[in-house]
Structure formats: C-alpha cells, structure tokens
Coordinates of C-alpha atoms in Angstrom, one line a residue:
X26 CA 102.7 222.7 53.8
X27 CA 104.4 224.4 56.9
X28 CA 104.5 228.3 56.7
X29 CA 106.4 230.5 58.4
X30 CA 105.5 234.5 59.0
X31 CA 108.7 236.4 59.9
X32 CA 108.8 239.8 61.0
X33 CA 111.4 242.2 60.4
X34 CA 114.4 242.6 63.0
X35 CA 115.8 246.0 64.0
X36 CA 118.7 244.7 66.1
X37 CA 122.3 243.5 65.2
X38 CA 122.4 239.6 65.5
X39 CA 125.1 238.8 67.7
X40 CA 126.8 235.6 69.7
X41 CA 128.0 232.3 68.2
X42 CA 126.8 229.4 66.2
X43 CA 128.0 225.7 65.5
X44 CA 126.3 224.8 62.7
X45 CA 125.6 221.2 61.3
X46 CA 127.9 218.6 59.4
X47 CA 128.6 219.3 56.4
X48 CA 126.5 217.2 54.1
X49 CA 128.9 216.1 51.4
X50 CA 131.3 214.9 54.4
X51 CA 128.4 212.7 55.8
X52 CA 127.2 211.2 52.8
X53 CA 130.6 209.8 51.7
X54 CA 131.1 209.1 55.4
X55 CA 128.2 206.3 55.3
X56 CA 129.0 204.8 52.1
X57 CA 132.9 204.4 52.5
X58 CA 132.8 202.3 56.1
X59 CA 129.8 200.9 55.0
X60 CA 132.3 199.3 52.6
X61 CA 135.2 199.3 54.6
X62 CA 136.6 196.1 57.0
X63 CA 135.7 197.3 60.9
X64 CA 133.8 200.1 62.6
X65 CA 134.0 202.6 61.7
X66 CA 132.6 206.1 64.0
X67 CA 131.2 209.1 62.2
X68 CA 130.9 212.4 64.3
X69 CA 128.7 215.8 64.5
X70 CA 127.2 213.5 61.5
X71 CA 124.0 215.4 59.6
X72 CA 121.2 213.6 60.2
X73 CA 119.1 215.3 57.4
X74 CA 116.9 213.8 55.5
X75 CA 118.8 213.8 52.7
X76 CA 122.0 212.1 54.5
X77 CA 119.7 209.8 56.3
X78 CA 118.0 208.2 52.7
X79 CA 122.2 207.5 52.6
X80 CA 121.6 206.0 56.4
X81 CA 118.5 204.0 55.3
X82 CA 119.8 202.4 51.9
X83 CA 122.9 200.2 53.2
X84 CA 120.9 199.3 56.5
X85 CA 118.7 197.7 53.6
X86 CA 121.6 196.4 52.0
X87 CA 122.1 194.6 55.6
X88 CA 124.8 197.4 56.9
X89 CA 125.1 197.8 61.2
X90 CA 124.3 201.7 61.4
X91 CA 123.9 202.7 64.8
X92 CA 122.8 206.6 65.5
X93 CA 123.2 208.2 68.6
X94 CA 122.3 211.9 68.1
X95 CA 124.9 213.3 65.9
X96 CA 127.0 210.3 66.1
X97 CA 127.0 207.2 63.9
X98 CA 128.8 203.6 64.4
X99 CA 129.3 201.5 61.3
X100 CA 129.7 198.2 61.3
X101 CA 131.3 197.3 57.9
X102 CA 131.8 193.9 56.4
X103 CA 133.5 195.0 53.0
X104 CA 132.0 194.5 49.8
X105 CA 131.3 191.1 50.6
X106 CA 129.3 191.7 54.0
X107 CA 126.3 193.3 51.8
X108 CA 123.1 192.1 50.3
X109 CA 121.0 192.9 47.9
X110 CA 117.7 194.5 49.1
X111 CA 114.7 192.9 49.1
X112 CA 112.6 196.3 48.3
X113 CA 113.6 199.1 46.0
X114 CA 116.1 201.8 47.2
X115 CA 114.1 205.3 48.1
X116 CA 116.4 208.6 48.3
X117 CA 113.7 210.8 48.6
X118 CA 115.3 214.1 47.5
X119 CA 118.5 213.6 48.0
X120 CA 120.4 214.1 44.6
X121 CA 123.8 213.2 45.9
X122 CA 122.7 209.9 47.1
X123 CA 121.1 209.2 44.3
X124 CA 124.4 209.8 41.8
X125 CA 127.0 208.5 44.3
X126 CA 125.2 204.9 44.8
X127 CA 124.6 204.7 41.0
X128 CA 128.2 204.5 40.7
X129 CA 129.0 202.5 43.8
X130 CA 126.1 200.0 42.7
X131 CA 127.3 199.5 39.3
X132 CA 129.9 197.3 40.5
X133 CA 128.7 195.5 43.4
X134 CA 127.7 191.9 42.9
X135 CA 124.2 193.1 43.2
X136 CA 120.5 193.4 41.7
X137 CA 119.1 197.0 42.8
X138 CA 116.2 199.5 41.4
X139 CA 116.3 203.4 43.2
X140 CA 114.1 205.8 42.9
X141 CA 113.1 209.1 44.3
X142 CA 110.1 212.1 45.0
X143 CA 108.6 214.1 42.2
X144 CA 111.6 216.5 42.6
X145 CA 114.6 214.2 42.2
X146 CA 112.8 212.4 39.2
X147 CA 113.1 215.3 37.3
X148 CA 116.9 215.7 37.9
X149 CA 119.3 214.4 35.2
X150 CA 121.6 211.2 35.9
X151 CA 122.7 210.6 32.2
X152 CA 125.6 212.9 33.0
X153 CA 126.6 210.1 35.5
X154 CA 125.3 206.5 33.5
X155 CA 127.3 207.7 30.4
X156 CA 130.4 207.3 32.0
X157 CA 129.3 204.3 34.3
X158 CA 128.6 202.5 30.2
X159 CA 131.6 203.3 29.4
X160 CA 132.9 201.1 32.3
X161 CA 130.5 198.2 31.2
X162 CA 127.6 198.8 33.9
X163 CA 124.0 197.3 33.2
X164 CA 122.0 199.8 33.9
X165 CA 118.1 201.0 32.4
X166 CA 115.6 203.4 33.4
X167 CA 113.1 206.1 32.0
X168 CA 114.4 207.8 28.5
X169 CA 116.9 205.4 28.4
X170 CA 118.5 205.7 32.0
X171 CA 118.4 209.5 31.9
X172 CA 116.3 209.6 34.8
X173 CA 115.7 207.8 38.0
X174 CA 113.7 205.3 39.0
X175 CA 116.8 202.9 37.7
X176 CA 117.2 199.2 37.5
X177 CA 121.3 198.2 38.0
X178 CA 122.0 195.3 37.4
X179 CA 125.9 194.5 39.2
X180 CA 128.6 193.9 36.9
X181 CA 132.2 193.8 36.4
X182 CA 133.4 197.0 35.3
X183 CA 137.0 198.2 33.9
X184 CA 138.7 201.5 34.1
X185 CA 138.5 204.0 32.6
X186 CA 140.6 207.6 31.2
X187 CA 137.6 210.2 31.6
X188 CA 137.4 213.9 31.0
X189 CA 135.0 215.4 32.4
X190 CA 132.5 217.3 30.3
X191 CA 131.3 219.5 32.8
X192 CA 132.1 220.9 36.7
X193 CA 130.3 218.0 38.8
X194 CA 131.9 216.7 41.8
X195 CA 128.8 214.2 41.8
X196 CA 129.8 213.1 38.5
X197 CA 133.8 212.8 39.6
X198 CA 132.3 211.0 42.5
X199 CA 130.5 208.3 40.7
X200 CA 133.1 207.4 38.6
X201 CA 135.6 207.2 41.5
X202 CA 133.1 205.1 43.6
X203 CA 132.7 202.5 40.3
X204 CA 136.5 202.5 39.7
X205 CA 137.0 200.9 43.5
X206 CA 135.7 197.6 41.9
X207 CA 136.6 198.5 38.2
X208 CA 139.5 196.2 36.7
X209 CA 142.9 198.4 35.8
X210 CA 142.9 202.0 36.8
X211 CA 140.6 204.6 36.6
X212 CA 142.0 208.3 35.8
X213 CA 139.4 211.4 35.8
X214 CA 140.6 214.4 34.3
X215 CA 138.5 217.8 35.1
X216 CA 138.8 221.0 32.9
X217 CA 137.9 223.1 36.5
X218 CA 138.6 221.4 40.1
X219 CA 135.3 220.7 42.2
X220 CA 135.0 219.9 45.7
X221 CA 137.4 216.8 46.7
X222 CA 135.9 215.2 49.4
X223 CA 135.8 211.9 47.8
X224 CA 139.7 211.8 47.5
X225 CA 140.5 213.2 50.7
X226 CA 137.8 210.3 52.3
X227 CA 139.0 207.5 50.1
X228 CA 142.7 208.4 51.3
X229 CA 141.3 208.3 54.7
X230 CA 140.3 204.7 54.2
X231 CA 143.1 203.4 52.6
X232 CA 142.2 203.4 48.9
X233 CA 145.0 203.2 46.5
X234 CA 144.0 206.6 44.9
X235 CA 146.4 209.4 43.5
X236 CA 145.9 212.8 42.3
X237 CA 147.6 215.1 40.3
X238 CA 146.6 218.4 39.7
X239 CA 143.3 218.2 38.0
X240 CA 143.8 214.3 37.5
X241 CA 143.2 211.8 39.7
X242 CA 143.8 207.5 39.5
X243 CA 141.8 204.9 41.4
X244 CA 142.6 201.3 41.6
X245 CA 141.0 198.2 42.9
X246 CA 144.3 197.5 44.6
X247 CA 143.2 198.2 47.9
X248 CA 140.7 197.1 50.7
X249 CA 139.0 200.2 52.4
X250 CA 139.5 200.0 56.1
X251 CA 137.9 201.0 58.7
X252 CA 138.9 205.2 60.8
X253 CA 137.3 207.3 62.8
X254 CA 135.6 210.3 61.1
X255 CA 135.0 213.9 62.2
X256 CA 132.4 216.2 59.9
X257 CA 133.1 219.5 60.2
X258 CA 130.5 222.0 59.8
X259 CA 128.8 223.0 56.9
X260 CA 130.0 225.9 55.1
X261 CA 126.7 226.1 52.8
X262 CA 124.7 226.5 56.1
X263 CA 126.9 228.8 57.2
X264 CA 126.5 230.6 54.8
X265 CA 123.3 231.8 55.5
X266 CA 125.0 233.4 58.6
X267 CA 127.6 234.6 57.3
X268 CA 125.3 236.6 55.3
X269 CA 123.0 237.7 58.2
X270 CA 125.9 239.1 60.2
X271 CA 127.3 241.1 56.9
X272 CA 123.8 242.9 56.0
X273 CA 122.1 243.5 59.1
X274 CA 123.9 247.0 60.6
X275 CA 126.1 247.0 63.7
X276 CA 126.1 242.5 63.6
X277 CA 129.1 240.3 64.6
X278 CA 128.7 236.9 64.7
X279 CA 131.1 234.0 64.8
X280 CA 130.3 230.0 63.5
X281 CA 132.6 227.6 65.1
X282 CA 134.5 224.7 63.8
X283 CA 133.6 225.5 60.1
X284 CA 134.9 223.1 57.0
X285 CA 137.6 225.4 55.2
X286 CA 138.3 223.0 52.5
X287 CA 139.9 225.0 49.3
X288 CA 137.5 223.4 47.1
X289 CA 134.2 225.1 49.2
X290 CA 135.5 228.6 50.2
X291 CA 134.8 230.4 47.2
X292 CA 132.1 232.1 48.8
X293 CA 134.6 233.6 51.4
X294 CA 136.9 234.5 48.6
X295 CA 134.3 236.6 46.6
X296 CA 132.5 238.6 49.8
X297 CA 136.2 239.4 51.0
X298 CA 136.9 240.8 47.3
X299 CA 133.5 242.7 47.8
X300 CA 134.5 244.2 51.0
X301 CA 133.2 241.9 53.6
X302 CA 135.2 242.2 57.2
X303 CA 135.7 238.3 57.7
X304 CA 138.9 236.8 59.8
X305 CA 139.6 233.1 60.1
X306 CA 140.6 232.0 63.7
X307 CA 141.7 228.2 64.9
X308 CA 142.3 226.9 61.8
X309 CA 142.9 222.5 62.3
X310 CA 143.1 219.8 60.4
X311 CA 141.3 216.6 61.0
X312 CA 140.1 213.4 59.7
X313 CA 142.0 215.1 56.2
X314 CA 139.7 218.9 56.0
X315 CA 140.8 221.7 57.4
X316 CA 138.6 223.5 59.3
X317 CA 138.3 226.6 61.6
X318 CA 136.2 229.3 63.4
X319 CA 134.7 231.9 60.8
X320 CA 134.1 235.6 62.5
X321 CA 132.1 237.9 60.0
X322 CA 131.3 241.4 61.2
X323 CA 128.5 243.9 59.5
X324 CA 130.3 245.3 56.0
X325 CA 129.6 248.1 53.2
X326 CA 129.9 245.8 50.4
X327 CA 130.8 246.2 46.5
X328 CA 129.0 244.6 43.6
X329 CA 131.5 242.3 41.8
X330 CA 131.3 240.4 39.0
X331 CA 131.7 236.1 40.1
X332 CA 132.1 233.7 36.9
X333 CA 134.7 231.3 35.6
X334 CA 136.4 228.4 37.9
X335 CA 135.3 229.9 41.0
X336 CA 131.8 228.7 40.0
X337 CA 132.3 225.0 41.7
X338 CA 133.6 226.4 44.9
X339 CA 130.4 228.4 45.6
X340 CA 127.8 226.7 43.3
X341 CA 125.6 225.6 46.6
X342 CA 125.7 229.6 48.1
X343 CA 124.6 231.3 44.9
X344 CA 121.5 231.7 46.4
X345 CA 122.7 233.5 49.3
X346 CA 125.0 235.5 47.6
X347 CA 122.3 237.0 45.4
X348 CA 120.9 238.1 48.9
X349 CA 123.8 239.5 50.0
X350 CA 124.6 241.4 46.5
X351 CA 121.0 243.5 47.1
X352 CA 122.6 245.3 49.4
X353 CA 126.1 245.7 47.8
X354 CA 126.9 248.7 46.4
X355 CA 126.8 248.7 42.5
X356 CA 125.5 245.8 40.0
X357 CA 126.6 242.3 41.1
X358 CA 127.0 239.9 37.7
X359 CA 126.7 235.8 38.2
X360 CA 127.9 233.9 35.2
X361 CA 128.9 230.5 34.5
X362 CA 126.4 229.1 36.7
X363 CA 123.9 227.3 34.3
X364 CA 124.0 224.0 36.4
X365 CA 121.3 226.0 38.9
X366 CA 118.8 225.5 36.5
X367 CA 119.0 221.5 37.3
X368 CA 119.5 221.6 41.2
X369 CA 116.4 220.9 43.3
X370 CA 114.5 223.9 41.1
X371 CA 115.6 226.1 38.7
X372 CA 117.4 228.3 41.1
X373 CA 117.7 231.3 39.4
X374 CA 114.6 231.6 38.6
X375 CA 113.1 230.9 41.9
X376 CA 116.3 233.6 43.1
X377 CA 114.7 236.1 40.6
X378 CA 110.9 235.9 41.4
X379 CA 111.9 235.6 45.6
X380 CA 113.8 238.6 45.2
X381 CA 111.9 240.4 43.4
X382 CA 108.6 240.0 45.3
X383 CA 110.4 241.0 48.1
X384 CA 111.4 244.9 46.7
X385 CA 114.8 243.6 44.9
X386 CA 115.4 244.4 41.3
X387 CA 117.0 241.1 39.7
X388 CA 118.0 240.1 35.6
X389 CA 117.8 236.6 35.2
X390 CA 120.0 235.1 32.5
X391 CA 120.9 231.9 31.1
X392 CA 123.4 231.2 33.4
X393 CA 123.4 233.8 35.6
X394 CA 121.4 236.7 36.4
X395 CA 122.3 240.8 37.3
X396 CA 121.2 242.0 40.7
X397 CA 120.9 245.3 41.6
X398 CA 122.8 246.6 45.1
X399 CA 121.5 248.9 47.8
X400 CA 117.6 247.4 47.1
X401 CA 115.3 248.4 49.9
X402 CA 113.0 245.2 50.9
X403 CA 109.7 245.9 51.5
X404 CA 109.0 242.3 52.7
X405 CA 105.8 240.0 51.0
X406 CA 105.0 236.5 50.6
X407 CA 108.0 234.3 49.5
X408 CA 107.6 231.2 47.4
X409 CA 110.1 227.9 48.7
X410 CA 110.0 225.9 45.8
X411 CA 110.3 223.0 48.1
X412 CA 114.0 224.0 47.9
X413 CA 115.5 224.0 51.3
X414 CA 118.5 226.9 50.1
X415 CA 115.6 229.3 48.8
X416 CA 113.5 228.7 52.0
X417 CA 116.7 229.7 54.2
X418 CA 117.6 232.7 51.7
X419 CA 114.5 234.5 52.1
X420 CA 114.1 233.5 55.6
X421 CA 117.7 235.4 56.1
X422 CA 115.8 238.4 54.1
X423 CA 113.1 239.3 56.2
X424 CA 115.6 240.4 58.4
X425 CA 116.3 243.5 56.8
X426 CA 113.1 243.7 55.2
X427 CA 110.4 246.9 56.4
X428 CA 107.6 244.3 56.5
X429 CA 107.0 240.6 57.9
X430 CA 108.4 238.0 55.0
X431 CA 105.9 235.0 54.8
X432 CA 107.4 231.6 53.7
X433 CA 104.9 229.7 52.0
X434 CA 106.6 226.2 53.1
X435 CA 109.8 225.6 54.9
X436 CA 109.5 221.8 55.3
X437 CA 112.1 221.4 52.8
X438 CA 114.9 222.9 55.2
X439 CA 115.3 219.6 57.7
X440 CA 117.1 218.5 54.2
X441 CA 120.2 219.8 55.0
X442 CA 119.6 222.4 58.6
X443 CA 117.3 221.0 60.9
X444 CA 118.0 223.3 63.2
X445 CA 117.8 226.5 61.5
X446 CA 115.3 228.4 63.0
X447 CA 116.9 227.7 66.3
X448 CA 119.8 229.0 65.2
X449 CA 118.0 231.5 63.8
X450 CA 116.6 232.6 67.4
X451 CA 119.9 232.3 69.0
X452 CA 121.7 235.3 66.6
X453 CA 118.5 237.9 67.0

C-alpha cells in the first residue's frame, strides 16, 4: 500500500505539461513490429506497467526489444521469427494486452497459457473468444474460456463477417489481430465507431486492411513491414489536467503534443458543450494520428446530459468528468456507460462512494449515475480501488477540496502515468 496525504491548493495551476504516450498507441506499437519484417523504432513510448507486460510477452516469445527511456527498437522477424514460450504469459493488469494477444495468439503456430493478477481475472474475455470460435481458434480456460488464465492452442483460422454486439475497440481489435492470419477476409461491422488505432497502425505497416464507414476488411494478403512510430500523448492522462486547469479559479495550463484522434476527443467535445474555454493550437499529423497542443483555461461550466455514441470516445475519462461535473452548474446525467462496471473496478461505483466521501452529492445508476454541480469538497479519506483513473481523479480533487484528501493507495497509477505526481508539482 502507498498512501498519499494531499492538501488543498489555493493557487491557479499554471505552465505546461507533456504528458505520456498514449497507451493504446504503445500497446499496438509492440505487437505490430513485433510481427513485422525489420526494425522497427517506437518513440515517447509508455513504459507503464501495463504496456511493458506487452514489452515482456514477445521478448518471451523470443522478440529483440530494446528500451532506451521512452524509446523502443524492435527487431522483428515476422510471424515466423517467434517461439513459443517456455513459461506462461503474465499481463499483470493490463486488460488490453490481455484481449489483443488472445486474438493475435489464436492464429500463430503456437502453444501459449496467459494469465493475470486478482483484478484482470475477474474481467470478462468471452466477449472476445466468442468471436475468436467462430474463426476456428482452440482455446479453454475457467467457465469455459470466459476468464483468464487461458490455454491457446494455435490454429488455422478463417474469416469472418462480424457485428459487433457491443462498443469495444478491444473486441474490434482482437478480431482484426486474428484475421491477419485468418484464411479469406475478415469484415467487422460496429453499430457505434470506437477508437481506431488498430486500423490506422495496421495501415502503417502495410496490412491489406480497408474500411468503410463503420465496416472494416482484413486480409492475410499482406506481410506487415517494418516504420518508424511516434506515440503521441495520452489524451486520458490529460485529461486529468485538463480538468485541473478548468476547476481550480484563475488556472491556464497547456499540454503539448496531445493525440487528437476523432475517435478519443469526446471528452473535449462534451466540456466545450458545457462551457469550458479550450483552444487547439499546432495541430500535425504523424505516424497516421493527428495530434496537437491543448490550452484549457479556468471555466464556469454547465451540467449536460452525455449518453449515446459519444460514449466510446470518452469511455476512459468518465471518471474525470464526474469530477469536473461537481462543480458545473446544474445536474450533469451519464448514460450509456454500463461497460464501467467491468473496467479495472466497477467504476461508477467507486466514482459514487469517492465523490461522495469527499462532500459531493452523486446518483449512481445502472449505467450511469446523476451528479450534482456547484458541490463544495470538504476533503476526507479517498478509497483507489487499485484503479489507477480513480487514484488520479481524487488526487485532481483535493485541489479544490477545504481539507487535505488522503489516498489510501496510489501504486496503481505507474499503470498508465508514472509520472503523475511530478506533473502534478509542476502545474501548482
């Protein structure tokens, strides 16, 4: 356990942040030269925990990974470079790791067993081995594959037409990952568009992948090959600075070189719509996402009411964004947003009782919950819930609270912002 006492702080934060690389971006980064003909360099790479149990599985699967601070080189052999480990797979807590190499592993010529901490063994993968059957993989586990630890046994798989059931770019991911070794074509159809980082990195590498609206078609046509990659920074971890700077009186602060990608701004969407004074400078586009400098300035906000297709573009900040609503003016509604309860904790519940021990006055819902604006926190002893976006959240509260905010355990943070508290320091 590593707490954390916090006391309140009456000044504006000011100056300028760059914050990590953005974790989706690294993740895919590993796995796609790791599969790729030639090096391939990764840069302002997250090095996480969660993106280095990514790191750590193909080095076992015999994968050159050199790290050099924020920079990786990859030495990729193709499909046919890699081996099959000699030890089980570990992705600690990392749920994305865990559901992207299920479907990459299904059809490599390879025997593997993953597995996980108490946390990520409680997270469902059915929603990712149904469709993987469907392709023909070999795959077992506890309550018949529905959880991890998973045995996969490599086999040749076939394409697939897929709709997807529900709003899970780990889900689209998977199946995309399978259908680069899947005979015939594999075509995903989604009901609401999630984050595309897959497509946009497959492209990069040369995979003979198409998309259509909501509809995209992989192939086994193509080799990967090797390219350089840039990450740009988080937009989740902004996120929690975007906040600071919009609730703390008299703040401006800006975050630099900032992923912009369509498919992850809904959070900028929905605090402009509630009145938040944010301006995008330098916009760029490179290694195929767009990204730019974010300036955010202190705002008298709105409640609002944020449901519907937006969900997947801000599914990651809800947290946050139930911070942020306290202090909005009105009665903020989230709906839509049921997939929380599976995430590394029931996150609205943990959003509900953190608040709420802190002064706010929250109604937790299904799939949502109602949060009361202009709440005074009086400060108290927060709960993490060994969930790195709760720790950050009420970490970004005590500094409007009247009182000090005690974190019971913020270990779980160096999952996605290492440097956080830094940061932190930096702004006050």
């Amino acid at each position: 356990m590593s707490e954390v006492i916090l006391k309140p702080v009456k000044t504006p934060v000011s100056g300028e942040i760059h914050v990590p690389g953005d974790k989706s971006i690294s993740h895919r980064s590993v796995m796609l030269a790791s599969l790729a003909e030639g090096e391939t360099t990764v840069t302002n790479f997250l090095d996480g925990e969660d993106c280095m149990r990514t790191v750590q599985a193909f080095q076992e699967m015999g994968v050159e990974i050199k790290k050099q601070n924020t920079t990786l080189t990859i030495q990729g052999n193709g499909i046919a470079g890699l081996k099959e480990p000699e030890n089980p797979l570990y992705f600690g807590n990392s749920g994305t790791t865990a559901r992207l190499m299920i479907g990459l592993l299904a059809g490599l010529p390879l025997f593997t067993t993953i597995y996980g901490d108490s946390s990520l063994s409680k997270r469902p993968m059915d929603r990712v081995i149904k469709p993987l059957r469907q392709m023909g993989a070999v795959i077992d586990g506890r309550e018949k594959g529905s959880f991890i630890p998973l045995s996969l046994r490599g086999s040749k798989l076939q394409g697939i037409d897929y709709v997807m059931p529900l709003k899970s770019a780990q889900v689209k991911s998977a199946v995309l990952l399978a259908g680069l070794h899947a005979e015939g074509a594999t075509k995903i159809t989604e009901r609401t568009k999630t984050r595309d980082h897959t497509e946009n990195m497959l492209k990069a590498f040369g995979a003979s992948i198409k998309t259509e609206g909501k509809q995209v078609t992989i192939t086994n046509e193509k080799t990967l090959v090797a390219t350089d990659v840039h990450v740009p920074g988080d937009i989740s971890s902004a996120a929690f600075f975007i906040a600071a700077a919009l609730i703390v009186p008299g703040s401006k602060l800006t975050l630099k070189n900032v992923g912009l990608n369509q498919t992850r701004t809904g959070i900028i969407d929905v605090l402009i719509s509630m009145g938040a004074n944010i301006q995008i400078r330098n916009k760029q586009t490179i290694s195929g996402e767009l990204l730019g400098d974010i300036i955010v300035s202190y705002s008298k906000l709105t409640g609002t009411t944020i449901g519907g297709e937006i969900i997947p573009r801000l599914i990651d900040e809800i947290p946050i964004l139930a911070l942020i609503a306290t202090q909005a003016e009105g009665t903020t509604i989230i709906k839509d947003a049921k997939e929380l309860r599976v995430k590394e904790t029931d996150r609205i519940a943990a959003v509900d009782e953190v608040l709420s021990t802190l002064g706010a006055t929250i109604e937790p819902t299904e799939d949502g919950m109602k949060i009361h604006g202009e709440a005074k926190l009086h400060g108290g002893k927060a709960t993490s819930y060994h969930d790195h976006r709760i720790a950050m959240m009420a970490a970004i509260a005590s500094l409007i609270a009247e009182d000090e905010v005690v974190i019971d355990d913020i270990s779980s943070i160096s999952i996605s912002y290492p440097s956080f508290f830094e940061d932190l320091k930096k702004i006050k």
